[in-house]
Amino acid sequence: QVRLVESGGGLVQPGESLRLSCVATGSFLSINTMGWYRQVPGKQRELVAVSISGGGTNYADSVKGRFTISRDNAKNTVYLQMNSLKPEDTAVYHCNARVVRLGGFLEVWGQGTLVTVSS
């Protein structure tokens, strides 16, 4: 079984920063991609940022220049540094990973961590 455990959410004021962490545990050979998605009630889950094995990254236009995704492969962990937070960044942030196991790929989701940006 593969699990993703997120941490780091909370309540902050506009303009402040937060750092989210997500660690993958369980049985797998390697991790192909790790990323962050977010969801607001009544809306579809949307991509925030993704880190691809080999070093590539991709960001939603709405967070470019403010958010930075990074990975520590030795710790099977992905981070999301969020700066200059805005009220519209309020959402549940879910970690996602595509891991490699014998027999193929497995996509895994974390349960989510709530980020609230409000004055």
PDB file of C-alpha atoms in Angstrom:
ATOM      1  CA  GLN A   1       0.000   0.000   0.000  1.00  0.00           C
ATOM      2  CA  VAL A   2       1.219   3.501  -0.859  1.00  0.00           C
ATOM      3  CA  ARG A   3       0.159   6.502   1.185  1.00  0.00           C
ATOM      4  CA  LEU A   4       0.681  10.233   0.880  1.00  0.00           C
ATOM      5  CA  VAL A   5       0.621  12.310   4.042  1.00  0.00           C
ATOM      6  CA  GLU A   6       0.366  16.093   3.760  1.00  0.00           C
ATOM      7  CA  SER A   7       1.174  18.714   6.375  1.00  0.00           C
ATOM      8  CA  GLY A   8       1.657  22.445   6.664  1.00  0.00           C
ATOM      9  CA  GLY A   9      -1.763  23.909   5.991  1.00  0.00           C
ATOM     10  CA  GLY A  10      -3.309  26.582   8.147  1.00  0.00           C
ATOM     11  CA  LEU A  11      -4.752  30.074   8.406  1.00  0.00           C
ATOM     12  CA  VAL A  12      -2.673  33.005   7.197  1.00  0.00           C
ATOM     13  CA  GLN A  13      -3.260  36.613   6.224  1.00  0.00           C
ATOM     14  CA  PRO A  14      -2.971  37.876   2.650  1.00  0.00           C
ATOM     15  CA  GLY A  15       0.662  38.393   1.669  1.00  0.00           C
ATOM     16  CA  GLU A  16       1.995  35.810   4.077  1.00  0.00           C
ATOM     17  CA  SER A  17       3.653  32.482   3.303  1.00  0.00           C
ATOM     18  CA  LEU A  18       3.101  28.796   3.986  1.00  0.00           C
ATOM     19  CA  ARG A  19       5.062  25.672   3.185  1.00  0.00           C
ATOM     20  CA  LEU A  20       3.275  22.408   2.488  1.00  0.00           C
ATOM     21  CA  SER A  21       4.963  19.024   2.732  1.00  0.00           C
ATOM     22  CA  CYS A  22       3.933  15.630   1.429  1.00  0.00           C
ATOM     23  CA  VAL A  23       5.722  12.370   2.117  1.00  0.00           C
ATOM     24  CA  ALA A  24       5.105   9.108   0.294  1.00  0.00           C
ATOM     25  CA  THR A  25       5.302   5.896   2.269  1.00  0.00           C
ATOM     26  CA  GLY A  26       4.819   2.263   1.375  1.00  0.00           C
ATOM     27  CA  SER A  27       6.140  -0.119  -1.202  1.00  0.00           C
ATOM     28  CA  PHE A  28       7.239   1.256  -4.567  1.00  0.00           C
ATOM     29  CA  LEU A  29      10.328   1.289  -6.784  1.00  0.00           C
ATOM     30  CA  SER A  30      10.445   5.000  -7.498  1.00  0.00           C
ATOM     31  CA  ILE A  31       8.295   8.089  -7.907  1.00  0.00           C
ATOM     32  CA  ASN A  32       7.674   9.458 -11.378  1.00  0.00           C
ATOM     33  CA  THR A  33       5.769  12.659 -10.634  1.00  0.00           C
ATOM     34  CA  MET A  34       4.744  14.414  -7.422  1.00  0.00           C
ATOM     35  CA  GLY A  35       2.553  17.439  -7.331  1.00  0.00           C
ATOM     36  CA  TRP A  36      -0.108  19.529  -5.707  1.00  0.00           C
ATOM     37  CA  TYR A  37      -3.695  20.112  -6.673  1.00  0.00           C
ATOM     38  CA  ARG A  38      -6.299  22.215  -4.923  1.00  0.00           C
ATOM     39  CA  GLN A  39     -10.040  22.150  -4.648  1.00  0.00           C
ATOM     40  CA  VAL A  40     -12.668  24.614  -3.523  1.00  0.00           C
ATOM     41  CA  PRO A  41     -16.174  23.349  -2.642  1.00  0.00           C
ATOM     42  CA  GLY A  42     -18.319  23.269  -5.750  1.00  0.00           C
ATOM     43  CA  LYS A  43     -15.389  23.466  -8.137  1.00  0.00           C
ATOM     44  CA  GLN A  44     -13.204  20.937  -9.889  1.00  0.00           C
ATOM     45  CA  ARG A  45      -9.829  19.997  -8.518  1.00  0.00           C
ATOM     46  CA  GLU A  46      -7.134  21.974 -10.324  1.00  0.00           C
ATOM     47  CA  LEU A  47      -3.425  21.564 -10.818  1.00  0.00           C
ATOM     48  CA  VAL A  48      -1.240  23.897  -8.766  1.00  0.00           C
ATOM     49  CA  ALA A  49       2.239  22.563  -9.466  1.00  0.00           C
ATOM     50  CA  VAL A  50       3.916  19.322 -10.438  1.00  0.00           C
ATOM     51  CA  SER A  51       7.474  18.050 -10.232  1.00  0.00           C
ATOM     52  CA  ILE A  52       8.532  15.541 -12.861  1.00  0.00           C
ATOM     53  CA  SER A  53      11.292  12.990 -12.363  1.00  0.00           C
ATOM     54  CA  GLY A  54      14.392  14.473 -13.924  1.00  0.00           C
ATOM     55  CA  GLY A  55      13.780  17.982 -12.678  1.00  0.00           C
ATOM     56  CA  GLY A  56      10.995  19.436 -14.772  1.00  0.00           C
ATOM     57  CA  THR A  57       8.228  21.460 -13.179  1.00  0.00           C
ATOM     58  CA  ASN A  58       4.896  22.856 -14.261  1.00  0.00           C
ATOM     59  CA  TYR A  59       2.763  25.531 -12.597  1.00  0.00           C
ATOM     60  CA  ALA A  60      -0.711  26.897 -12.914  1.00  0.00           C
ATOM     61  CA  ASP A  61      -0.630  30.417 -14.357  1.00  0.00           C
ATOM     62  CA  SER A  62      -2.324  31.741 -11.235  1.00  0.00           C
ATOM     63  CA  VAL A  63       0.591  30.748  -8.973  1.00  0.00           C
ATOM     64  CA  LYS A  64       3.603  31.350 -11.230  1.00  0.00           C
ATOM     65  CA  GLY A  65       6.106  33.603  -9.533  1.00  0.00           C
ATOM     66  CA  ARG A  66       4.563  33.044  -6.094  1.00  0.00           C
ATOM     67  CA  PHE A  67       4.709  29.273  -5.509  1.00  0.00           C
ATOM     68  CA  THR A  68       7.708  26.970  -5.792  1.00  0.00           C
ATOM     69  CA  ILE A  69       7.602  23.186  -5.872  1.00  0.00           C
ATOM     70  CA  SER A  70      10.610  21.131  -4.857  1.00  0.00           C
ATOM     71  CA  ARG A  71      11.408  17.503  -4.152  1.00  0.00           C
ATOM     72  CA  ASP A  72      13.707  15.563  -1.872  1.00  0.00           C
ATOM     73  CA  ASN A  73      13.947  12.214  -3.608  1.00  0.00           C
ATOM     74  CA  ALA A  74      15.916  10.646  -0.772  1.00  0.00           C
ATOM     75  CA  LYS A  75      12.995  11.371   1.554  1.00  0.00           C
ATOM     76  CA  ASN A  76      10.213  10.709  -0.989  1.00  0.00           C
ATOM     77  CA  THR A  77       8.928  14.156  -0.144  1.00  0.00           C
ATOM     78  CA  VAL A  78       7.568  17.056  -2.149  1.00  0.00           C
ATOM     79  CA  TYR A  79       7.224  20.608  -0.869  1.00  0.00           C
ATOM     80  CA  LEU A  80       5.176  23.573  -1.971  1.00  0.00           C
ATOM     81  CA  GLN A  81       6.476  26.951  -0.859  1.00  0.00           C
ATOM     82  CA  MET A  82       3.640  29.440  -1.160  1.00  0.00           C
ATOM     83  CA  ASN A  83       4.492  33.133  -0.950  1.00  0.00           C
ATOM     84  CA  SER A  84       2.378  36.258  -1.353  1.00  0.00           C
ATOM     85  CA  LEU A  85      -0.747  34.290  -0.606  1.00  0.00           C
ATOM     86  CA  LYS A  86      -4.081  35.671  -1.758  1.00  0.00           C
ATOM     87  CA  PRO A  87      -7.611  34.971  -0.533  1.00  0.00           C
ATOM     88  CA  GLU A  88      -8.274  33.146  -3.809  1.00  0.00           C
ATOM     89  CA  ASP A  89      -5.594  30.616  -2.859  1.00  0.00           C
ATOM     90  CA  THR A  90      -7.918  29.351  -0.128  1.00  0.00           C
ATOM     91  CA  ALA A  91      -8.600  25.679  -0.818  1.00  0.00           C
ATOM     92  CA  VAL A  92      -7.916  22.131   0.258  1.00  0.00           C
ATOM     93  CA  TYR A  93      -4.532  21.220  -1.165  1.00  0.00           C
ATOM     94  CA  HIS A  94      -4.057  17.596  -2.182  1.00  0.00           C
ATOM     95  CA  CYS A  95      -0.778  15.870  -2.845  1.00  0.00           C
ATOM     96  CA  ASN A  96      -0.592  13.565  -5.859  1.00  0.00           C
ATOM     97  CA  ALA A  97       2.067  11.072  -6.861  1.00  0.00           C
ATOM     98  CA  ARG A  98       2.586   8.655  -9.701  1.00  0.00           C
ATOM     99  CA  VAL A  99       4.727   5.863  -8.345  1.00  0.00           C
ATOM    100  CA  VAL A 100       6.422   3.002 -10.128  1.00  0.00           C
ATOM    101  CA  ARG A 101       5.755  -0.501  -8.855  1.00  0.00           C
ATOM    102  CA  LEU A 102       6.317  -3.965 -10.266  1.00  0.00           C
ATOM    103  CA  GLY A 103       3.722  -4.268 -12.957  1.00  0.00           C
ATOM    104  CA  GLY A 104       3.329  -0.591 -13.700  1.00  0.00           C
ATOM    105  CA  PHE A 105       2.367   2.826 -12.414  1.00  0.00           C
ATOM    106  CA  LEU A 106       0.070   3.680  -9.529  1.00  0.00           C
ATOM    107  CA  GLU A 107      -1.512   7.075  -8.979  1.00  0.00           C
ATOM    108  CA  VAL A 108      -2.026   8.031  -5.342  1.00  0.00           C
ATOM    109  CA  TRP A 109      -3.779  10.945  -3.640  1.00  0.00           C
ATOM    110  CA  GLY A 110      -3.408  12.368  -0.175  1.00  0.00           C
ATOM    111  CA  GLN A 111      -6.386  13.333   1.962  1.00  0.00           C
ATOM    112  CA  GLY A 112      -5.620  17.026   1.722  1.00  0.00           C
ATOM    113  CA  THR A 113      -4.626  19.918   3.930  1.00  0.00           C
ATOM    114  CA  LEU A 114      -6.662  23.097   4.272  1.00  0.00           C
ATOM    115  CA  VAL A 115      -5.122  26.447   3.427  1.00  0.00           C
ATOM    116  CA  THR A 116      -7.133  29.515   4.397  1.00  0.00           C
ATOM    117  CA  VAL A 117      -6.017  33.000   3.414  1.00  0.00           C
ATOM    118  CA  SER A 118      -8.052  35.650   5.167  1.00  0.00           C
ATOM    119  CA  SER A 119      -7.649  38.914   7.015  1.00  0.00           C
TER     120      SER A 119
END
